[in-house]
Coordinates of C-alpha atoms and ligand atoms in Angstrom, one line a residue:
M1 CA -9.2 -22.7 -13.5
K2 CA -9.4 -23.1 -9.3
L3 CA -7.6 -20.7 -7.2
K4 CA -4.1 -22.5 -6.8
K5 CA -3.4 -24.6 -4.3
D6 CA -0.8 -22.4 -2.6
F7 CA -2.8 -19.3 -2.8
L8 CA -0.9 -16.4 -0.7
W9 CA -4.2 -15.9 2.0
G10 CA -3.8 -12.8 4.3
G11 CA -3.9 -9.8 5.5
A12 CA -2.0 -6.6 4.7
T13 CA -0.5 -3.7 7.0
A14 CA 2.2 -0.9 7.3
A15 CA 4.6 0.5 9.5
N16 CA 3.3 3.8 9.5
Q17 CA -0.2 3.0 10.5
Y18 CA 0.6 -0.6 13.0
E19 CA 3.7 -0.2 14.0
G20 CA 4.6 2.9 16.3
G21 CA 8.0 2.7 18.6
Y22 CA 8.3 5.3 17.0
N23 CA 11.4 6.9 19.5
E24 CA 12.2 3.4 19.9
G25 CA 15.2 1.0 19.1
G26 CA 17.2 3.7 17.0
R27 CA 14.3 4.6 14.9
G28 CA 14.8 8.4 13.3
L29 CA 11.3 9.9 12.3
S30 CA 10.1 9.1 9.4
I31 CA 7.2 11.7 6.9
N32 CA 3.9 10.2 8.9
D33 CA 5.5 10.9 12.7
V34 CA 4.9 14.6 12.0
E35 CA 1.3 14.3 10.1
M36 CA -1.1 14.8 13.1
G37 CA -4.2 13.0 14.3
A38 CA -7.9 12.6 13.3
R39 CA -8.9 14.8 10.7
H40 CA -12.4 13.7 9.2
G41 CA -12.8 14.7 5.3
V42 CA -9.7 17.7 5.5
A43 CA -6.1 17.2 4.8
R44 CA -4.4 16.6 8.0
E45 CA -1.6 19.3 9.1
I46 CA 1.9 18.4 8.8
H47 CA 4.8 19.9 10.9
D48 CA 8.1 19.9 10.4
Y49 CA 9.0 19.5 14.0
I50 CA 7.2 17.2 16.6
H51 CA 5.2 19.6 19.1
E52 CA 4.5 18.1 22.2
D53 CA 1.4 19.3 22.9
A54 CA -0.1 18.0 19.7
Y55 CA -1.4 13.9 18.9
Y56 CA 0.4 12.3 16.5
P57 CA -1.0 8.6 16.2
S58 CA 1.5 7.0 14.3
H59 CA 3.9 7.0 17.1
E60 CA 2.2 4.3 18.7
A61 CA -0.2 3.6 16.1
T62 CA -1.3 0.4 17.3
D63 CA 1.7 -0.9 18.5
F64 CA 2.9 -3.9 16.4
Y65 CA 6.6 -3.0 18.3
H66 CA 5.4 -4.5 21.3
R67 CA 2.7 -6.8 20.4
Y68 CA 3.9 -8.9 17.5
K69 CA 3.6 -11.8 19.1
E70 CA 0.5 -11.8 20.2
D71 CA -0.9 -10.7 16.6
I72 CA 0.6 -13.0 14.8
K73 CA -0.3 -15.7 16.9
L74 CA -3.9 -14.7 16.2
F75 CA -3.0 -14.4 12.4
A76 CA -2.0 -17.9 12.4
K77 CA -5.3 -18.6 14.0
M78 CA -6.9 -17.5 11.2
G79 CA -4.5 -19.8 9.2
F80 CA -2.7 -16.9 7.5
K81 CA -0.4 -18.2 4.7
C82 CA 1.2 -14.8 4.3
F83 CA 1.9 -11.6 5.7
R84 CA 1.9 -8.1 4.4
M85 CA 4.0 -5.7 6.4
S86 CA 6.6 -2.6 5.8
I87 CA 9.4 -1.8 6.9
S88 CA 9.8 1.0 8.5
W89 CA 12.9 2.6 6.2
S90 CA 13.7 5.2 9.2
R91 CA 14.6 2.4 11.7
I92 CA 16.6 1.0 9.5
F93 CA 18.7 4.1 8.2
P94 CA 16.9 6.5 10.8
R95 CA 18.3 9.6 8.9
G96 CA 18.3 8.0 5.3
D97 CA 21.6 8.9 4.1
E98 CA 24.1 6.8 6.6
E99 CA 26.4 4.2 5.7
T100 CA 25.8 1.8 8.1
P101 CA 22.3 0.4 9.1
N102 CA 21.0 0.5 12.9
E103 CA 21.4 -2.9 13.7
E104 CA 18.8 -2.7 16.4
G105 CA 15.9 -1.9 13.7
L106 CA 17.4 -4.8 11.3
E107 CA 17.2 -7.2 15.0
F108 CA 13.0 -6.4 15.2
Y109 CA 12.1 -6.9 12.0
D110 CA 14.7 -10.6 12.0
R111 CA 12.1 -11.3 15.2
V112 CA 9.2 -10.5 13.5
F113 CA 10.2 -12.6 10.3
D114 CA 11.2 -15.0 12.6
E115 CA 8.2 -15.2 14.6
L116 CA 5.7 -15.4 11.2
L117 CA 8.2 -18.0 9.8
K118 CA 7.0 -19.9 13.0
Y119 CA 3.9 -20.7 12.1
G120 CA 4.6 -21.1 8.0
I121 CA 3.0 -17.3 7.7
E122 CA 5.1 -16.0 4.7
P123 CA 6.0 -12.1 4.8
V124 CA 5.3 -10.2 2.1
V125 CA 7.0 -7.1 2.4
T126 CA 6.8 -3.6 1.3
L127 CA 10.1 -1.3 1.1
S128 CA 8.7 2.1 1.7
H129 CA 5.3 2.3 2.5
Y130 CA 4.5 6.0 3.2
E131 CA 7.4 5.5 4.9
T132 CA 10.5 8.2 3.3
P133 CA 12.8 9.1 6.3
L134 CA 11.8 12.9 7.6
T135 CA 15.3 13.7 7.3
L136 CA 15.5 13.0 3.4
V137 CA 12.8 15.4 3.1
K138 CA 14.3 17.9 4.9
E139 CA 17.4 18.0 4.0
Y140 CA 17.5 16.9 0.3
G141 CA 13.6 18.1 -0.7
S142 CA 13.0 14.0 -0.7
W143 CA 12.2 12.5 -4.0
R144 CA 13.0 15.6 -6.1
N145 CA 16.4 15.0 -5.4
R146 CA 18.3 12.3 -7.5
K147 CA 20.6 11.2 -4.3
L148 CA 17.6 9.2 -2.8
V149 CA 17.7 6.6 -5.5
D150 CA 21.2 5.6 -3.5
F151 CA 20.3 5.8 -0.5
F152 CA 17.1 3.8 -1.4
E153 CA 19.1 1.2 -2.9
R154 CA 21.8 1.0 0.0
Y155 CA 18.6 0.3 2.6
C156 CA 17.1 -2.2 -0.3
K157 CA 20.6 -4.6 -0.4
T158 CA 21.1 -3.6 3.5
V159 CA 17.4 -5.5 3.8
F160 CA 17.5 -8.1 1.0
I161 CA 20.9 -9.0 2.5
R162 CA 19.9 -9.5 6.0
Y163 CA 16.3 -11.0 5.0
K164 CA 17.6 -13.5 2.1
D165 CA 16.6 -16.5 3.7
K166 CA 13.4 -15.3 5.3
V167 CA 11.6 -13.1 2.8
K168 CA 11.0 -14.4 -0.3
Y169 CA 8.0 -11.5 -1.5
W170 CA 9.0 -7.9 -2.1
M171 CA 7.2 -4.7 -3.1
T172 CA 9.6 -1.3 -4.1
F173 CA 6.7 1.6 -3.4
N174 CA 3.8 1.7 -2.1
E175 CA 0.5 2.7 -4.3
V176 CA 3.5 4.7 -6.5
N177 CA 1.2 6.0 -9.1
G178 CA -0.8 7.7 -6.1
C179 CA 1.7 10.7 -6.1
L180 CA 0.1 11.5 -9.9
E181 CA -3.4 12.3 -8.5
V182 CA -2.6 13.5 -5.2
P183 CA -2.7 17.5 -4.6
R184 CA -0.2 17.3 -2.1
P185 CA 1.7 13.6 -2.4
W186 CA 3.5 13.4 1.2
H187 CA 2.7 9.7 1.7
Q188 CA 3.9 8.7 -1.6
A189 CA 6.9 10.6 -2.5
G190 CA 7.7 13.3 0.6
I191 CA 6.7 16.2 -1.4
I192 CA 4.6 19.4 -0.6
Y193 CA 4.7 21.7 -3.6
Q194 CA 6.3 25.4 -2.9
E195 CA 4.8 28.5 -4.0
G196 CA 5.7 28.5 -8.2
E197 CA 6.5 24.9 -8.3
E198 CA 5.2 22.9 -11.7
H199 CA 3.7 20.4 -10.4
Y200 CA 3.9 17.9 -13.3
Q201 CA 7.5 18.7 -13.8
T202 CA 8.4 18.2 -9.8
I203 CA 6.0 14.5 -9.8
L204 CA 6.7 13.5 -13.0
Q205 CA 10.6 13.8 -12.2
A206 CA 10.4 12.6 -8.5
S207 CA 8.5 9.6 -10.3
H208 CA 11.8 9.0 -12.5
H209 CA 14.1 8.6 -9.8
M210 CA 11.6 6.5 -7.9
F211 CA 11.5 4.2 -11.0
V212 CA 15.4 3.9 -11.3
A213 CA 15.3 3.0 -7.8
S214 CA 13.2 0.3 -8.3
A215 CA 14.7 -1.3 -10.8
K216 CA 18.0 -0.8 -8.9
A217 CA 16.0 -2.7 -6.6
V218 CA 15.2 -5.3 -8.2
I219 CA 18.3 -5.9 -9.9
A220 CA 19.9 -6.1 -6.5
G221 CA 17.2 -8.4 -4.9
H222 CA 17.5 -10.9 -8.1
E223 CA 21.5 -11.1 -7.6
I224 CA 21.3 -11.3 -3.9
N225 CA 18.6 -14.5 -4.2
P226 CA 17.2 -15.5 -7.7
D227 CA 14.6 -16.7 -5.7
F228 CA 13.3 -13.0 -4.9
K229 CA 9.7 -12.3 -6.2
I230 CA 9.9 -8.3 -6.2
G231 CA 6.8 -6.5 -7.4
C232 CA 5.7 -2.9 -8.2
M233 CA 2.5 -1.8 -5.9
L234 CA -0.4 0.5 -7.6
I235 CA -3.3 1.7 -6.6
Y236 CA -6.3 0.6 -9.2
P237 CA -8.8 2.8 -9.9
T238 CA -11.3 1.4 -12.1
T239 CA -13.0 3.5 -14.3
Y240 CA -16.3 3.2 -16.5
A241 CA -17.2 5.8 -19.0
A242 CA -20.4 7.7 -17.6
T243 CA -21.8 7.4 -20.4
C244 CA -21.7 5.5 -24.4
N245 CA -20.7 9.2 -25.5
P246 CA -17.5 8.7 -27.5
E247 CA -15.7 11.8 -25.3
D248 CA -16.6 10.0 -21.9
Q249 CA -14.6 7.1 -23.4
I250 CA -11.7 9.1 -24.3
L251 CA -11.8 10.7 -20.6
M252 CA -12.0 7.3 -19.0
R253 CA -8.6 6.6 -21.5
D254 CA -7.1 9.6 -19.9
I255 CA -7.9 8.9 -16.1
M256 CA -6.4 5.2 -16.8
N257 CA -3.4 6.6 -18.6
N258 CA -2.1 7.9 -14.9
T259 CA -2.0 4.5 -13.9
Y260 CA -0.4 2.8 -16.9
Y261 CA 2.0 5.7 -16.4
Y262 CA 3.6 3.7 -13.4
G263 CA 3.1 0.2 -14.8
D264 CA 4.3 0.4 -18.2
V265 CA 7.6 1.5 -17.0
H266 CA 7.7 -0.8 -13.9
V267 CA 6.5 -3.9 -15.8
R268 CA 7.5 -3.0 -19.6
G269 CA 10.7 -1.2 -18.2
R270 CA 10.5 1.8 -20.6
Y271 CA 8.7 5.1 -20.7
T272 CA 5.5 3.6 -23.6
N273 CA 3.8 6.0 -26.1
T274 CA 1.8 5.6 -23.2
C275 CA 3.9 8.2 -20.7
T276 CA 5.3 10.1 -23.2
S277 CA 1.8 11.7 -24.2
V278 CA 1.6 12.5 -20.5
W279 CA 4.8 14.5 -20.7
H280 CA 3.8 16.1 -23.6
K281 CA 0.4 17.1 -22.6
H282 CA 1.9 18.7 -19.3
N283 CA 4.8 19.8 -21.3
V284 CA 7.2 18.5 -19.3
T285 CA 10.8 17.5 -19.4
I286 CA 12.6 14.3 -17.7
K287 CA 15.9 14.6 -16.7
M288 CA 17.3 11.2 -17.3
E289 CA 21.6 10.3 -16.7
P290 CA 23.1 7.7 -19.1
G291 CA 22.5 4.3 -18.1
D292 CA 18.7 5.3 -17.0
E293 CA 16.7 3.7 -19.9
E294 CA 19.1 0.3 -19.6
L295 CA 18.4 0.1 -15.5
L296 CA 14.7 0.5 -16.0
A297 CA 14.6 -2.3 -19.0
K298 CA 16.5 -4.9 -16.5
G299 CA 14.8 -3.6 -13.6
K300 CA 11.3 -5.4 -14.5
V301 CA 9.0 -6.1 -11.9
D302 CA 7.9 -9.9 -11.7
Y303 CA 4.4 -9.2 -10.4
I304 CA 1.9 -6.6 -9.8
G305 CA 0.8 -5.7 -6.3
F306 CA -2.1 -3.4 -6.0
S307 CA -4.7 -2.4 -4.0
Y308 CA -8.5 -1.9 -4.9
Y309 CA -11.2 -0.4 -2.7
F310 CA -13.4 1.8 -5.1
S311 CA -14.5 2.4 -9.1
G312 CA -15.3 5.7 -10.1
I313 CA -16.9 6.8 -13.5
A314 CA -15.4 9.3 -15.9
G315 CA -17.9 12.1 -17.6
N316 CA -17.9 15.6 -18.1
N317 CA -21.1 16.3 -15.8
A318 CA -20.2 13.1 -13.3
E319 CA -20.7 14.3 -9.6
E320 CA -17.4 13.6 -7.6
I321 CA -16.4 11.5 -5.1
E322 CA -13.1 11.3 -3.3
G323 CA -11.1 8.2 -2.0
N324 CA -8.3 9.0 0.1
V325 CA -6.1 9.1 -3.0
L326 CA -7.9 9.0 -5.4
K327 CA -11.3 10.8 -7.3
G328 CA -13.8 9.5 -9.3
G329 CA -17.0 9.9 -10.5
R330 CA -20.4 9.1 -8.8
N331 CA -21.8 5.7 -10.0
P332 CA -25.7 5.8 -9.2
Y333 CA -26.0 1.8 -9.7
L334 CA -23.5 1.7 -6.6
K335 CA -23.8 1.9 -2.9
M336 CA -21.0 3.8 -0.7
T337 CA -19.7 2.9 2.6
D338 CA -19.7 5.9 5.6
W339 CA -17.0 7.6 4.1
G340 CA -17.9 7.6 0.9
W341 CA -16.4 5.1 -0.9
Q342 CA -18.4 3.2 -4.0
I343 CA -18.5 -0.3 -3.1
D344 CA -18.3 -2.2 -6.5
P345 CA -16.7 -6.0 -6.1
L346 CA -17.2 -6.6 -10.2
G347 CA -15.0 -3.8 -10.5
L348 CA -12.1 -6.0 -9.3
R349 CA -12.8 -8.7 -12.0
T350 CA -12.0 -5.8 -14.2
A351 CA -9.1 -4.8 -12.5
L352 CA -8.0 -8.0 -12.8
N353 CA -8.5 -8.1 -16.5
E354 CA -7.1 -4.7 -17.3
L355 CA -4.4 -5.3 -15.6
Y356 CA -3.2 -8.8 -16.8
D357 CA -4.5 -8.2 -20.1
R358 CA -2.1 -5.3 -20.3
Y359 CA 0.7 -6.7 -18.7
Q360 CA 0.4 -10.6 -19.0
V361 CA 2.3 -10.9 -15.7
P362 CA 1.0 -12.3 -12.2
L363 CA -1.0 -10.0 -10.2
F364 CA -1.5 -10.1 -6.2
I365 CA -4.4 -8.2 -4.8
V366 CA -2.9 -6.7 -2.0
E367 CA -5.0 -4.1 -0.5
N368 CA -8.9 -4.2 -0.8
G369 CA -11.5 -3.7 2.3
M370 CA -14.0 -1.7 3.7
G371 CA -13.5 1.1 6.7
A372 CA -16.2 1.0 8.8
I373 CA -17.0 2.2 12.1
D374 CA -17.7 -1.1 14.6
T375 CA -19.5 -1.7 17.8
V376 CA -18.5 -3.9 20.5
E377 CA -21.9 -5.0 21.8
A378 CA -22.4 -5.7 26.2
D379 CA -20.9 -9.0 25.5
G380 CA -17.8 -8.0 23.9
S381 CA -18.9 -9.2 20.6
I382 CA -18.2 -7.4 18.0
N383 CA -21.0 -8.0 14.4
D384 CA -19.3 -6.9 11.4
D385 CA -21.5 -8.6 8.6
Y386 CA -21.5 -5.4 6.4
R387 CA -17.3 -6.4 6.8
I388 CA -17.8 -9.9 6.0
E389 CA -20.9 -8.8 2.9
Y390 CA -18.1 -6.8 1.5
L391 CA -15.3 -9.1 1.1
R392 CA -17.8 -12.2 0.1
E393 CA -18.2 -9.8 -2.8
H394 CA -14.7 -9.1 -3.3
I395 CA -13.8 -12.8 -3.1
K396 CA -16.8 -14.0 -5.6
A397 CA -15.3 -11.1 -8.1
F398 CA -11.3 -12.5 -8.0
K399 CA -12.6 -16.3 -7.9
D400 CA -14.7 -15.3 -11.5
A401 CA -11.6 -13.5 -12.5
V402 CA -9.4 -16.6 -11.8
E403 CA -12.1 -19.5 -12.5
I404 CA -13.6 -18.0 -15.7
D405 CA -11.1 -15.4 -17.0
E406 CA -8.1 -17.2 -16.6
V407 CA -6.4 -14.6 -14.9
D408 CA -3.0 -15.5 -13.0
L409 CA -3.6 -14.1 -9.3
M410 CA -1.0 -15.2 -6.8
G411 CA -3.3 -14.1 -3.6
Y412 CA -5.2 -11.5 -1.4
T413 CA -4.6 -9.9 1.7
P414 CA -7.2 -7.5 3.0
W415 CA -6.1 -4.3 4.1
G416 CA -5.9 -3.4 8.1
C417 CA -6.8 -7.2 8.9
I418 CA -6.2 -5.6 12.7
D419 CA -7.3 -2.3 12.9
L420 CA -4.5 0.2 12.7
V421 CA -4.6 4.2 11.6
S422 CA -6.4 5.1 8.7
A423 CA -3.8 6.8 6.4
G424 CA -6.5 9.4 5.2
T425 CA -7.7 10.6 8.0
G426 CA -5.1 9.7 11.1
E427 CA -9.2 8.1 12.3
M428 CA -9.2 5.2 14.6
R429 CA -13.0 4.8 14.1
K430 CA -12.3 4.0 10.4
R431 CA -11.8 0.1 11.0
Y432 CA -10.9 -2.7 8.3
G433 CA -9.6 -5.3 10.8
F434 CA -10.7 -8.8 11.6
I435 CA -9.4 -8.0 14.6
Y436 CA -10.3 -5.3 16.7
V437 CA -7.9 -2.6 18.9
D438 CA -9.1 -1.0 21.7
K439 CA -7.8 2.6 20.7
D440 CA -10.2 6.1 19.8
D441 CA -9.4 8.6 17.8
E442 CA -7.8 11.2 20.7
G443 CA -5.2 7.8 20.9
K444 CA -7.0 6.4 24.3
G445 CA -7.5 2.6 25.1
T446 CA -6.1 -0.3 26.2
L447 CA -4.6 -1.6 22.7
E448 CA -6.6 -5.2 23.9
R449 CA -7.1 -6.8 21.0
R450 CA -10.5 -9.2 20.3
P451 CA -11.4 -10.9 17.3
K452 CA -14.3 -9.8 15.6
K453 CA -17.0 -12.0 13.6
S454 CA -15.6 -11.9 10.2
F455 CA -12.7 -13.3 11.9
Y456 CA -13.9 -16.5 12.2
W457 CA -15.6 -16.3 9.2
Y458 CA -12.5 -15.3 7.4
K459 CA -10.9 -18.7 9.4
E460 CA -13.3 -20.9 7.1
V461 CA -12.6 -18.9 3.5
I462 CA -8.8 -19.6 4.0
E463 CA -9.3 -23.3 5.3
S464 CA -11.4 -23.9 2.5
N465 CA -9.5 -22.5 -0.2
G466 CA -12.4 -19.6 -1.0
E467 CA -15.0 -22.6 -1.7
K468 CA -16.7 -21.2 1.5
L469 CA -17.8 -17.8 1.5
Ligands
BG6_1 C1 -4.2 2.4 0.7 C2 -3.0 2.3 1.6 O1 -4.3 3.8 0.2 O2 -5.4 2.6 1.3 C3 -3.0 2.7 2.7 O3 -1.8 2.0 0.2 C4 -4.6 3.2 3.3 O4 -2.2 2.9 3.7 C5 -5.9 2.3 2.5 O5 -4.9 2.7 4.7 C6 -6.8 2.4 3.2 O6 -7.5 4.1 3.4 P1 -7.5 4.8 4.7 O7 -7.6 6.0 4.1 O8 -9.2 4.3 4.7 O9 -6.6 4.3 5.9

């Protein structure tokens, strides 16, 4: 089996790290707008309002808001078949709880989608990529509160109706399973635990609200346009048992079950034994409303979008490594990026096989890539051979998953196809792009765009449908 002829090659971004224009066009604040700038290796500081003298990277980000035409032209030059972006929820509903949307916000995305379609680029849209409106956090307690289900449903219906002839591929919540993995699920769920709050109880109840919200969005979306393909989005933590000690195997399965918890509800449409065992392990009771189980069963996703950056190992004595969301055990066979993320292309092949074996729905790799420091040479060139090497090996690995293992794969959108702000650290110097953006960690720079060496390499990869690597 070869990669499909209409394989969706492209790149991925998110409004909170790329769009900017945070107070323009009637937009309200979202959770990222109160998160401070570059913090290497430590949690970023979060305020509950904007301090005049502090630097917030999301406010301008890398300015897609004003430069979308120039950027989309560059994506078209690379031959993108699709482009993953997110809609900033608070651009459409500035507070999150309004009855009517902000027309100016809707018009902005009309212009963006039209520009993409002009070049034959299919938009792939995440509905909530670390984008909960700040008012919903401050006044409602964010996803702890069941009311957010209705607010999210209203937002989804609004954009589904508005863009029903422009956008076909959607995803509900970015890296939704990440909220169970982090000590502070601010990005995924808009939650910072209060003193004394039971973490598992809170986050699994909040997750239930997100599951119901996702299911309602899927049901509404399919009614509005039966051709819509609506996926969930998981972060996938390929994990190897550290040794053949059976205890390490059990530990590995325990780690994976946190991810399957989210996959099972989205794809199988119910809380499976994997899920209920997580409840019982952590003494959690989920409060459901009548009809919730039917909604989950009816609102199953069409595909799984997932991110894959690195793998980890599971064993009691494994040294710990840390990503932005996930932790893992250090694997002595693997090299690491400058940010300590283990480079493991074969782990992507494993991820594809594990997900496809378990769920039997099409898969879409919607994030993958290597954060690295790039140097602009005296002649203006940026020779990012390390990035090419990383991506080439990962592409080989997913091609094997398709060609040898016969996994159903829809497409590939490497993360941060144009440089943008790091979600984990707020840095600019941690770059993923094929296109360089002149901006530094203090927010200084001309914002000028410049293709890197990888830009020309990826263009040929797409042109040859992955044959020329
Ligand atoms: C994923 C997120 O976790 O990883 C992205 O979906 C994020 O938003 C990406 O940017 C890379 O992580 P980081 O921390 O290097 O930006």
